[in-house]
């Protein structure tokens, strides 16, 4: 059974997503910019509803669209939102922070990972903004830090995922089950089987992975 | 002095908006869908920063894009977010709820207005979805209920605001200072003077009203 993580904007479509077969929710606002953190009210009701249906919720922790290089104030916002997710009993959080040079911002990540203690953690597609020759080092660091998953398209989001199968396979082989490589970006109900069989993965991510909601 | 209310997406551009002359902030996420409620962290840091600069913050209370007819769960989300804004000392909240028939949903509004006790309240552009022959009744109800402002474009948002001057003038005359009619939608630094002089208003609203941020 493939774990289908569905990225959903706000609460309203959550019941539809679960009815359509979502095995996990990535909860966002503002998918137009790739996802931002929802309001407290949305987070609380989504966790309540999904929890009653035994579907885990991963809350996007992202204070704006755009790049993944954050100011101290933005990091403070993200930490407050991780604590908010903790308070509401959310299953996990999703974030990513880079330096201007495109390396992991390990100071910021240590702070957020500490705040997320006890919750699942996914490092999101900021991973794809790390130069490919630095990705192995990043995987090592994230695995050691206890991050559970890396969400990756395997290349520029404008490319079809099938164009990135080779790089994704290398990434999966390198991670070697130290953490889960979660493919995403352009995975739909139509190509889900092809993607998961080609990559031999048990989890996949998308907004249309259980069909159009 | 015209009060320039700037609609801003998340915290990051708030310092720029204030530096550029914003006299009030309408704080939103997801302007792509017309604005939704920000995360707790964004709300807290924005109120802190804007408060230090003596600029009031109005927090958008909207659980999704789309229409203004909400389920009970969505109303519960909105109430929780109004309480969140209260807790964080936010100056005001912005919301609007309609029935399927396009009337004010007075039950829902009474609940949200009660939750917003002590804060300023703006009824947002849901007003423009009320049929024009029912708008006078809506103004009466909102003024009696203690709502401070109605944000309105005076017609379909796809029309230039200048096309709606006559209807806006009628709306302003009918409101007769019982509450403030706040024009918005397509007001920029370029046409701000024309709009405020034509309508004889002291406040105006827009994303580009202090220039492009």
Tab-separated table of N, CA, C and O in Angstrom, chain B residues 121 127 135-150 170-181:
chain	number	residue	atom	x	y	z
B	121	UNK	N	-13.625	46.457	13.811
B	121	UNK	CA	-14.143	45.453	12.878
B	121	UNK	C	-14.379	46.097	11.515
B	121	UNK	O	-15.051	47.126	11.416
B	127	UNK	N	-19.179	42.412	0.985
B	127	UNK	CA	-20.246	43.403	0.789
B	127	UNK	C	-20.633	43.522	-0.677
B	127	UNK	O	-21.814	43.690	-1.006
B	135	UNK	N	-28.225	46.209	-0.188
B	135	UNK	CA	-27.051	46.764	0.502
B	135	UNK	C	-27.441	47.781	1.576
B	135	UNK	O	-26.770	47.872	2.610
B	136	UNK	N	-28.509	48.533	1.368
B	136	UNK	CA	-28.913	49.524	2.375
B	136	UNK	C	-29.276	48.828	3.685
B	136	UNK	O	-28.841	49.234	4.767
B	137	UNK	N	-30.050	47.760	3.575
B	137	UNK	CA	-30.420	46.983	4.768
B	137	UNK	C	-29.173	46.444	5.464
B	137	UNK	O	-29.086	46.435	6.696
B	138	UNK	N	-28.204	46.001	4.663
B	138	UNK	CA	-26.962	45.466	5.233
B	138	UNK	C	-26.193	46.570	5.971
B	138	UNK	O	-25.679	46.349	7.074
B	139	UNK	N	-26.137	47.749	5.368
B	139	UNK	CA	-25.448	48.873	6.033
B	139	UNK	C	-26.130	49.183	7.368
B	139	UNK	O	-25.462	49.370	8.390
B	140	UNK	N	-27.457	49.217	7.364
B	140	UNK	CA	-28.186	49.488	8.617
B	140	UNK	C	-27.799	48.473	9.691
B	140	UNK	O	-27.499	48.830	10.825
B	141	UNK	N	-27.824	47.198	9.305
B	141	UNK	CA	-27.545	46.149	10.288
B	141	UNK	C	-26.111	46.264	10.811
B	141	UNK	O	-25.879	46.206	12.030
B	142	UNK	N	-25.159	46.440	9.903
B	142	UNK	CA	-23.743	46.488	10.307
B	142	UNK	C	-23.476	47.709	11.190
B	142	UNK	O	-22.749	47.618	12.184
B	143	UNK	N	-24.075	48.845	10.849
B	143	UNK	CA	-23.877	50.050	11.662
B	143	UNK	C	-24.446	49.831	13.064
B	143	UNK	O	-23.792	50.142	14.068
B	144	UNK	N	-25.630	49.247	13.136
B	144	UNK	CA	-26.242	48.987	14.448
B	144	UNK	C	-25.445	47.984	15.260
B	144	UNK	O	-25.423	48.039	16.489
B	145	UNK	N	-24.806	47.046	14.572
B	145	UNK	CA	-24.059	45.991	15.267
B	145	UNK	C	-22.693	46.478	15.740
B	145	UNK	O	-21.972	45.742	16.413
B	146	UNK	N	-22.327	47.708	15.378
B	146	UNK	CA	-21.063	48.250	15.871
B	146	UNK	C	-19.870	47.986	14.969
B	146	UNK	O	-18.719	48.184	15.384
B	147	UNK	N	-20.125	47.560	13.738
B	147	UNK	CA	-19.024	47.385	12.780
B	147	UNK	C	-18.488	48.768	12.414
B	147	UNK	O	-19.253	49.718	12.246
B	148	UNK	N	-17.157	48.888	12.332
B	148	UNK	CA	-16.541	50.202	12.144
B	148	UNK	C	-16.445	50.625	10.687
B	148	UNK	O	-16.460	51.814	10.389
B	149	UNK	N	-16.271	49.646	9.803
B	149	UNK	CA	-16.011	49.980	8.396
B	149	UNK	C	-16.589	48.926	7.478
B	149	UNK	O	-16.684	47.753	7.848
B	150	UNK	N	-16.903	49.353	6.259
B	150	UNK	CA	-17.203	48.416	5.174
B	150	UNK	C	-16.190	48.685	4.065
B	150	UNK	O	-16.065	49.825	3.602
B	170	UNK	N	-23.311	56.921	-3.508
B	170	UNK	CA	-24.619	56.609	-2.902
B	170	UNK	C	-24.438	55.826	-1.598
B	170	UNK	O	-25.129	56.075	-0.609
B	171	UNK	N	-23.488	54.874	-1.623
B	171	UNK	CA	-23.233	54.055	-0.431
B	171	UNK	C	-22.748	54.937	0.718
B	171	UNK	O	-23.200	54.807	1.861
B	172	UNK	N	-21.824	55.833	0.394
B	172	UNK	CA	-21.261	56.732	1.413
B	172	UNK	C	-22.355	57.651	1.970
B	172	UNK	O	-22.453	57.850	3.189
B	173	UNK	N	-23.192	58.165	1.078
B	173	UNK	CA	-24.278	59.057	1.523
B	173	UNK	C	-25.251	58.292	2.417
B	173	UNK	O	-25.694	58.793	3.454
B	174	UNK	N	-25.561	57.057	2.018
B	174	UNK	CA	-26.515	56.282	2.807
B	174	UNK	C	-25.941	55.943	4.188
B	174	UNK	O	-26.644	56.013	5.199
B	175	UNK	N	-24.657	55.579	4.213
B	175	UNK	CA	-24.025	55.240	5.499
B	175	UNK	C	-24.002	56.476	6.404
B	175	UNK	O	-24.164	56.362	7.624
B	176	UNK	N	-23.784	57.640	5.819
B	176	UNK	CA	-23.928	58.913	6.531
B	176	UNK	C	-23.169	58.926	7.862
B	176	UNK	O	-23.720	59.283	8.902
B	177	UNK	N	-21.920	58.460	7.820
B	177	UNK	CA	-21.020	58.495	8.986
B	177	UNK	C	-21.432	57.562	10.125
B	177	UNK	O	-20.836	57.616	11.198
B	178	UNK	N	-22.432	56.719	9.897
B	178	UNK	CA	-22.726	55.728	10.949
B	178	UNK	C	-21.588	54.722	11.023
B	178	UNK	O	-21.306	54.149	12.066
B	179	UNK	N	-20.968	54.437	9.896
B	179	UNK	CA	-19.716	53.681	9.837
B	179	UNK	C	-18.933	54.222	8.650
B	179	UNK	O	-19.455	55.025	7.862
B	180	UNK	N	-17.668	53.809	8.547
B	180	UNK	CA	-16.792	54.337	7.499
B	180	UNK	C	-16.901	53.453	6.260
B	180	UNK	O	-16.786	52.226	6.366
B	181	UNK	N	-17.127	54.060	5.120
B	181	UNK	CA	-17.062	53.324	3.854
B	181	UNK	C	-15.629	53.457	3.341
B	181	UNK	O	-15.151	54.570	3.086
